[in-house]
PDB file of C-alpha atoms in Angstrom:
ATOM      1  CA  UNK T   1      93.892  98.685  92.357  1.00  0.00           C
ATOM      2  CA  UNK T   2      94.922 102.270  90.338  1.00  0.00           C
ATOM      3  CA  UNK T   3      95.944 104.948  92.740  1.00  0.00           C
ATOM      4  CA  UNK T   4      95.255 107.022  94.199  1.00  0.00           C
ATOM      5  CA  UNK T   5      95.131 104.499  96.923  1.00  0.00           C
ATOM      6  CA  UNK T   6      96.693 104.256 100.796  1.00  0.00           C
ATOM      7  CA  UNK T   7      96.593 100.487 101.784  1.00  0.00           C
ATOM      8  CA  UNK T   8      97.983 100.430 105.612  1.00  0.00           C
ATOM      9  CA  UNK T   9      99.350  97.385 108.093  1.00  0.00           C
ATOM     10  CA  UNK T  10      99.227  98.651 111.564  1.00  0.00           C
ATOM     11  CA  UNK T  11      99.678  96.704 115.011  1.00  0.00           C
ATOM     12  CA  UNK T  12     102.284  95.690 117.237  1.00  0.00           C
ATOM     13  CA  UNK T  13     105.973  94.689 116.915  1.00  0.00           C
ATOM     14  CA  UNK T  14     106.579  90.720 115.995  1.00  0.00           C
ATOM     15  CA  UNK T  15     102.805  90.785 113.931  1.00  0.00           C
ATOM     16  CA  UNK T  16     104.184  90.290 110.325  1.00  0.00           C
ATOM     17  CA  UNK T  17     103.683  93.701 109.090  1.00  0.00           C
ATOM     18  CA  UNK T  18     107.023  93.959 107.043  1.00  0.00           C
ATOM     19  CA  UNK T  19     106.572  90.035 106.137  1.00  0.00           C
ATOM     20  CA  UNK T  20     103.178  91.319 104.317  1.00  0.00           C
ATOM     21  CA  UNK T  21     105.176  93.964 102.952  1.00  0.00           C
ATOM     22  CA  UNK T  22     107.952  91.834 101.448  1.00  0.00           C
ATOM     23  CA  UNK T  23     105.282  89.537 100.316  1.00  0.00           C
ATOM     24  CA  UNK T  24     103.647  92.451  98.390  1.00  0.00           C
ATOM     25  CA  UNK T  25     107.087  93.262  96.735  1.00  0.00           C
ATOM     26  CA  UNK T  26     107.937  90.052  95.528  1.00  0.00           C
ATOM     27  CA  UNK T  27     104.322  89.574  94.181  1.00  0.00           C
ATOM     28  CA  UNK T  28     104.606  92.753  92.287  1.00  0.00           C
ATOM     29  CA  UNK T  29     108.055  91.650  90.778  1.00  0.00           C
ATOM     30  CA  UNK T  30     106.460  89.152  88.649  1.00  0.00           C
ATOM     31  CA  UNK T  31     104.310  91.947  87.189  1.00  0.00           C
ATOM     32  CA  UNK T  32     104.732  94.593  85.091  1.00  0.00           C
ATOM     33  CA  UNK T  33     103.620  97.005  87.906  1.00  0.00           C
ATOM     34  CA  UNK T  34     106.854  99.622  88.610  1.00  0.00           C
ATOM     35  CA  UNK T  35     107.343  99.851  92.301  1.00  0.00           C
ATOM     36  CA  UNK T  36     110.002 101.007  94.902  1.00  0.00           C
ATOM     37  CA  UNK T  37     110.124 100.129  98.713  1.00  0.00           C
ATOM     38  CA  UNK T  38     111.600 102.375 101.448  1.00  0.00           C
ATOM     39  CA  UNK T  39     112.791 102.128 104.627  1.00  0.00           C
ATOM     40  CA  UNK T  40     114.279 104.749 107.410  1.00  0.00           C
ATOM     41  CA  UNK T  41     117.936 104.683 107.868  1.00  0.00           C
ATOM     42  CA  UNK T  42     117.463 103.989 111.513  1.00  0.00           C
ATOM     43  CA  UNK T  43     115.476 101.008 111.247  1.00  0.00           C
ATOM     44  CA  UNK T  44     117.184  97.948 112.949  1.00  0.00           C
ATOM     45  CA  UNK T  45     115.996  94.345 112.883  1.00  0.00           C
ATOM     46  CA  UNK T  46     118.503  92.676 115.193  1.00  0.00           C
ATOM     47  CA  UNK T  47     121.194  93.506 113.113  1.00  0.00           C
ATOM     48  CA  UNK T  48     119.976  91.823 110.066  1.00  0.00           C
ATOM     49  CA  UNK T  49     119.682  94.628 108.025  1.00  0.00           C
ATOM     50  CA  UNK T  50     122.593  96.538 109.634  1.00  0.00           C
ATOM     51  CA  UNK T  51     124.765  96.090 106.788  1.00  0.00           C
ATOM     52  CA  UNK T  52     122.626  95.873 103.796  1.00  0.00           C
ATOM     53  CA  UNK T  53     119.835  97.983 102.621  1.00  0.00           C
ATOM     54  CA  UNK T  54     116.688  95.809 102.802  1.00  0.00           C
ATOM     55  CA  UNK T  55     113.610  95.678 104.883  1.00  0.00           C
ATOM     56  CA  UNK T  56     114.053  92.399 106.906  1.00  0.00           C
ATOM     57  CA  UNK T  57     111.424  89.936 108.815  1.00  0.00           C
ATOM     58  CA  UNK T  58     111.934  88.290 111.477  1.00  0.00           C
ATOM     59  CA  UNK T  59     110.927  85.308 109.958  1.00  0.00           C
ATOM     60  CA  UNK T  60     113.770  85.188 107.586  1.00  0.00           C
ATOM     61  CA  UNK T  61     112.488  86.877 104.318  1.00  0.00           C
ATOM     62  CA  UNK T  62     113.673  90.062 102.790  1.00  0.00           C
ATOM     63  CA  UNK T  63     113.361  92.675 100.129  1.00  0.00           C
ATOM     64  CA  UNK T  64     115.879  95.337  98.866  1.00  0.00           C
ATOM     65  CA  UNK T  65     114.827  98.969  99.761  1.00  0.00           C
ATOM     66  CA  UNK T  66     116.237 102.334  99.387  1.00  0.00           C
ATOM     67  CA  UNK T  67     117.338 103.762 102.357  1.00  0.00           C
ATOM     68  CA  UNK T  68     116.070 107.311 103.228  1.00  0.00           C
ATOM     69  CA  UNK T  69     117.164 109.431 106.453  1.00  0.00           C
ATOM     70  CA  UNK T  70     114.179 109.920 109.015  1.00  0.00           C
ATOM     71  CA  UNK T  71     114.281 113.369 109.320  1.00  0.00           C
ATOM     72  CA  UNK T  72     114.226 113.867 105.831  1.00  0.00           C
ATOM     73  CA  UNK T  73     111.348 111.850 104.335  1.00  0.00           C
ATOM     74  CA  UNK T  74     111.161 114.341 101.511  1.00  0.00           C
ATOM     75  CA  UNK T  75     114.340 112.509 100.057  1.00  0.00           C
ATOM     76  CA  UNK T  76     111.794 109.746  99.366  1.00  0.00           C
ATOM     77  CA  UNK T  77     110.275 111.993  96.326  1.00  0.00           C
ATOM     78  CA  UNK T  78     113.314 111.896  94.622  1.00  0.00           C
ATOM     79  CA  UNK T  79     113.060 108.081  93.688  1.00  0.00           C
ATOM     80  CA  UNK T  80     109.458 108.390  92.866  1.00  0.00           C
ATOM     81  CA  UNK T  81     109.125 108.939  89.088  1.00  0.00           C
ATOM     82  CA  UNK T  82     106.360 109.488  86.939  1.00  0.00           C
ATOM     83  CA  UNK T  83     106.651 105.422  86.018  1.00  0.00           C
ATOM     84  CA  UNK T  84     106.623 104.466  89.508  1.00  0.00           C
ATOM     85  CA  UNK T  85     103.183 102.869  90.383  1.00  0.00           C
ATOM     86  CA  UNK T  86     103.106 101.431  93.737  1.00  0.00           C
ATOM     87  CA  UNK T  87     105.236 102.797  96.718  1.00  0.00           C
ATOM     88  CA  UNK T  88     105.819 100.453  99.649  1.00  0.00           C
ATOM     89  CA  UNK T  89     107.154 102.314 102.982  1.00  0.00           C
ATOM     90  CA  UNK T  90     108.178 100.382 106.068  1.00  0.00           C
ATOM     91  CA  UNK T  91     108.880 101.246 109.559  1.00  0.00           C
ATOM     92  CA  UNK T  92     106.560 104.729 109.013  1.00  0.00           C
ATOM     93  CA  UNK T  93     106.308 105.479 112.385  1.00  0.00           C
ATOM     94  CA  UNK T  94     110.243 106.370 112.583  1.00  0.00           C
ATOM     95  CA  UNK T  95     109.584 109.005 109.674  1.00  0.00           C
ATOM     96  CA  UNK T  96     109.415 112.792 110.796  1.00  0.00           C
ATOM     97  CA  UNK T  97     106.729 114.610 108.970  1.00  0.00           C
ATOM     98  CA  UNK T  98     105.962 111.387 106.295  1.00  0.00           C
ATOM     99  CA  UNK T  99     102.369 112.747 106.279  1.00  0.00           C
ATOM    100  CA  UNK T 100     103.331 115.626 103.733  1.00  0.00           C
ATOM    101  CA  UNK T 101     105.154 112.947 101.566  1.00  0.00           C
ATOM    102  CA  UNK T 102     102.087 111.001 101.608  1.00  0.00           C
ATOM    103  CA  UNK T 103     100.109 113.840 100.222  1.00  0.00           C
ATOM    104  CA  UNK T 104     102.083 114.512  97.485  1.00  0.00           C
ATOM    105  CA  UNK T 105     102.386 110.666  96.637  1.00  0.00           C
ATOM    106  CA  UNK T 106      98.492 110.568  96.681  1.00  0.00           C
ATOM    107  CA  UNK T 107      98.191 113.603  94.665  1.00  0.00           C
ATOM    108  CA  UNK T 108     100.421 111.898  92.211  1.00  0.00           C
ATOM    109  CA  UNK T 109      97.879 109.363  92.321  1.00  0.00           C
ATOM    110  CA  UNK T 110     100.359 106.517  93.309  1.00  0.00           C
ATOM    111  CA  UNK T 111      99.522 103.551  95.006  1.00  0.00           C
ATOM    112  CA  UNK T 112     100.976 103.593  98.516  1.00  0.00           C
ATOM    113  CA  UNK T 113     101.793 100.450 100.999  1.00  0.00           C
ATOM    114  CA  UNK T 114     102.740 101.741 104.515  1.00  0.00           C
ATOM    115  CA  UNK T 115     103.484  99.396 107.687  1.00  0.00           C
ATOM    116  CA  UNK T 116     103.871 101.462 110.925  1.00  0.00           C
ATOM    117  CA  UNK T 117     103.673 100.817 114.805  1.00  0.00           C
ATOM    118  CA  UNK T 118     100.543 101.660 116.087  1.00  0.00           C
ATOM    119  CA  UNK T 119     101.492 103.475 119.114  1.00  0.00           C
ATOM    120  CA  UNK T 120     105.097 104.326 120.988  1.00  0.00           C
ATOM    121  CA  UNK T 121     106.388 102.385 123.997  1.00  0.00           C
ATOM    122  CA  UNK T 122     104.364 104.893 126.532  1.00  0.00           C
ATOM    123  CA  UNK T 123     101.334 103.825 124.771  1.00  0.00           C
ATOM    124  CA  UNK T 124     100.493 107.038 122.698  1.00  0.00           C
ATOM    125  CA  UNK T 125      99.674 106.972 119.133  1.00  0.00           C
ATOM    126  CA  UNK T 126     101.990 108.134 116.497  1.00  0.00           C
ATOM    127  CA  UNK T 127     101.226 110.817 114.661  1.00  0.00           C
ATOM    128  CA  UNK T 128     101.373 108.913 110.800  1.00  0.00           C
ATOM    129  CA  UNK T 129      99.186 106.968 112.653  1.00  0.00           C
ATOM    130  CA  UNK T 130      96.561 109.457 113.440  1.00  0.00           C
ATOM    131  CA  UNK T 131      96.889 111.007 109.785  1.00  0.00           C
ATOM    132  CA  UNK T 132      96.745 107.443 108.361  1.00  0.00           C
ATOM    133  CA  UNK T 133      93.399 106.025 110.317  1.00  0.00           C
ATOM    134  CA  UNK T 134      90.828 108.331 108.429  1.00  0.00           C
ATOM    135  CA  UNK T 135      92.567 108.222 104.808  1.00  0.00           C
ATOM    136  CA  UNK T 136      93.499 104.805 104.630  1.00  0.00           C
ATOM    137  CA  UNK T 137      91.093 103.082 101.831  1.00  0.00           C
ATOM    138  CA  UNK T 138      92.905  99.495 102.928  1.00  0.00           C
ATOM    139  CA  UNK T 139      93.511  98.648 106.660  1.00  0.00           C
ATOM    140  CA  UNK T 140      95.154  95.904 108.085  1.00  0.00           C
ATOM    141  CA  UNK T 141      96.307  95.131 111.530  1.00  0.00           C
ATOM    142  CA  UNK T 142      98.922  92.648 112.924  1.00  0.00           C
ATOM    143  CA  UNK T 143      99.919  92.094 116.214  1.00  0.00           C
ATOM    144  CA  UNK T 144     102.496  89.911 117.729  1.00  0.00           C
ATOM    145  CA  UNK T 145     102.320  87.625 121.072  1.00  0.00           C
ATOM    146  CA  UNK T 146     102.419  89.149 124.478  1.00  0.00           C
ATOM    147  CA  UNK T 147     105.724  88.058 125.868  1.00  0.00           C
ATOM    148  CA  UNK T 148     104.715  88.318 129.624  1.00  0.00           C
ATOM    149  CA  UNK T 149     105.885  85.517 131.758  1.00  0.00           C
ATOM    150  CA  UNK T 150     106.958  83.509 128.810  1.00  0.00           C
ATOM    151  CA  UNK T 151     103.895  84.358 126.463  1.00  0.00           C
ATOM    152  CA  UNK T 152     100.333  84.914 127.034  1.00  0.00           C
ATOM    153  CA  UNK T 153      97.611  83.982 124.840  1.00  0.00           C
ATOM    154  CA  UNK T 154      96.579  87.528 123.990  1.00  0.00           C
ATOM    155  CA  UNK T 155      97.868  89.951 121.228  1.00  0.00           C
ATOM    156  CA  UNK T 156     100.866  92.359 122.253  1.00  0.00           C
ATOM    157  CA  UNK T 157      99.387  95.645 120.756  1.00  0.00           C
ATOM    158  CA  UNK T 158     102.026  97.660 122.825  1.00  0.00           C
ATOM    159  CA  UNK T 159     105.718  97.979 122.966  1.00  0.00           C
ATOM    160  CA  UNK T 160     107.115  97.525 126.522  1.00  0.00           C
ATOM    161  CA  UNK T 161     110.718  99.246 126.668  1.00  0.00           C
ATOM    162  CA  UNK T 162     113.435  97.717 128.752  1.00  0.00           C
ATOM    163  CA  UNK T 163     117.139  98.735 129.651  1.00  0.00           C
ATOM    164  CA  UNK T 164     118.486  95.654 131.381  1.00  0.00           C
ATOM    165  CA  UNK T 165     114.781  94.222 133.151  1.00  0.00           C
ATOM    166  CA  UNK T 166     113.910  97.916 134.258  1.00  0.00           C
ATOM    167  CA  UNK T 167     111.178  99.638 132.319  1.00  0.00           C
ATOM    168  CA  UNK T 168     112.761 102.706 129.934  1.00  0.00           C
ATOM    169  CA  UNK T 169     111.528 105.981 130.939  1.00  0.00           C
ATOM    170  CA  UNK T 170     109.201 107.644 128.755  1.00  0.00           C
ATOM    171  CA  UNK T 171     110.203 110.851 126.865  1.00  0.00           C
ATOM    172  CA  UNK T 172     107.301 112.251 124.836  1.00  0.00           C
ATOM    173  CA  UNK T 173     109.313 114.491 123.046  1.00  0.00           C
ATOM    174  CA  UNK T 174     111.558 111.707 122.051  1.00  0.00           C
ATOM    175  CA  UNK T 175     109.491 108.590 121.586  1.00  0.00           C
ATOM    176  CA  UNK T 176     111.098 106.963 118.928  1.00  0.00           C
ATOM    177  CA  UNK T 177     114.101 104.748 119.979  1.00  0.00           C
ATOM    178  CA  UNK T 178     115.758 102.138 118.230  1.00  0.00           C
ATOM    179  CA  UNK T 179     115.948  98.679 119.631  1.00  0.00           C
ATOM    180  CA  UNK T 180     114.549  95.270 119.093  1.00  0.00           C
ATOM    181  CA  UNK T 181     113.487  92.245 121.111  1.00  0.00           C
ATOM    182  CA  UNK T 182     117.342  91.469 121.309  1.00  0.00           C
ATOM    183  CA  UNK T 183     119.401  93.236 123.969  1.00  0.00           C
ATOM    184  CA  UNK T 184     121.445  92.657 127.132  1.00  0.00           C
ATOM    185  CA  UNK T 185     122.284  94.377 130.351  1.00  0.00           C
ATOM    186  CA  UNK T 186     122.135  98.212 129.562  1.00  0.00           C
ATOM    187  CA  UNK T 187     120.579  97.680 126.243  1.00  0.00           C
ATOM    188  CA  UNK T 188     117.219  99.222 125.126  1.00  0.00           C
ATOM    189  CA  UNK T 189     115.047  96.203 123.704  1.00  0.00           C
ATOM    190  CA  UNK T 190     111.404  95.953 123.493  1.00  0.00           C
ATOM    191  CA  UNK T 191     108.689  93.188 124.338  1.00  0.00           C
ATOM    192  CA  UNK T 192     105.157  92.871 122.876  1.00  0.00           C
ATOM    193  CA  UNK T 193     102.364  93.491 125.558  1.00  0.00           C
ATOM    194  CA  UNK T 194      98.693  93.077 125.464  1.00  0.00           C
ATOM    195  CA  UNK T 195      96.690  95.308 127.545  1.00  0.00           C
ATOM    196  CA  UNK T 196      96.627  93.262 130.620  1.00  0.00           C
ATOM    197  CA  UNK T 197     100.244  93.307 131.113  1.00  0.00           C
ATOM    198  CA  UNK T 198     101.426  96.614 129.578  1.00  0.00           C
ATOM    199  CA  UNK T 199     102.806  99.121 132.265  1.00  0.00           C
ATOM    200  CA  UNK T 200     102.714 102.839 131.472  1.00  0.00           C
ATOM    201  CA  UNK T 201     106.486 103.866 131.951  1.00  0.00           C
TER     202      UNK T 201
END
């Protein structure tokens, strides 16, 4: 599609959102379209991309990305020139004020693909998702499997946060905490939870 266009991939953790973006980038690499991939600096994927600038799927595939400070998403605009046709952004919920950046990109008639968790570990929708939902021309939802009791059959639409075996206390003013599905005693970790098994912390 020609821009402006906003396409989004929302949902829970482990649903393949990043893998969807990686597949898109690999497809674009075989075309004449100019594209850039971005990720927030505080994004982590179980240590897989801790030492390299790339978005990494839990399933293994990865693609090089430009790392931008989460509290300064405007930096992203310095990497997007007139010839850049497609902008790909992973972990959008970790950026602060990304909405303004997306507006600028849309004004410049860019094609934007954005992946984000839908809600935080308290079950509250992220502001970027509130912005995206009425603006997106294309919308996909991706969910992993609920991990309660070794895994149930329902979609894990929520992210349950733990410190060890205890629920992590919710803080609405500091609701982006870096962690992943792995974590030892005393470390923050997340598990996908369905609506039946999610507990409001």
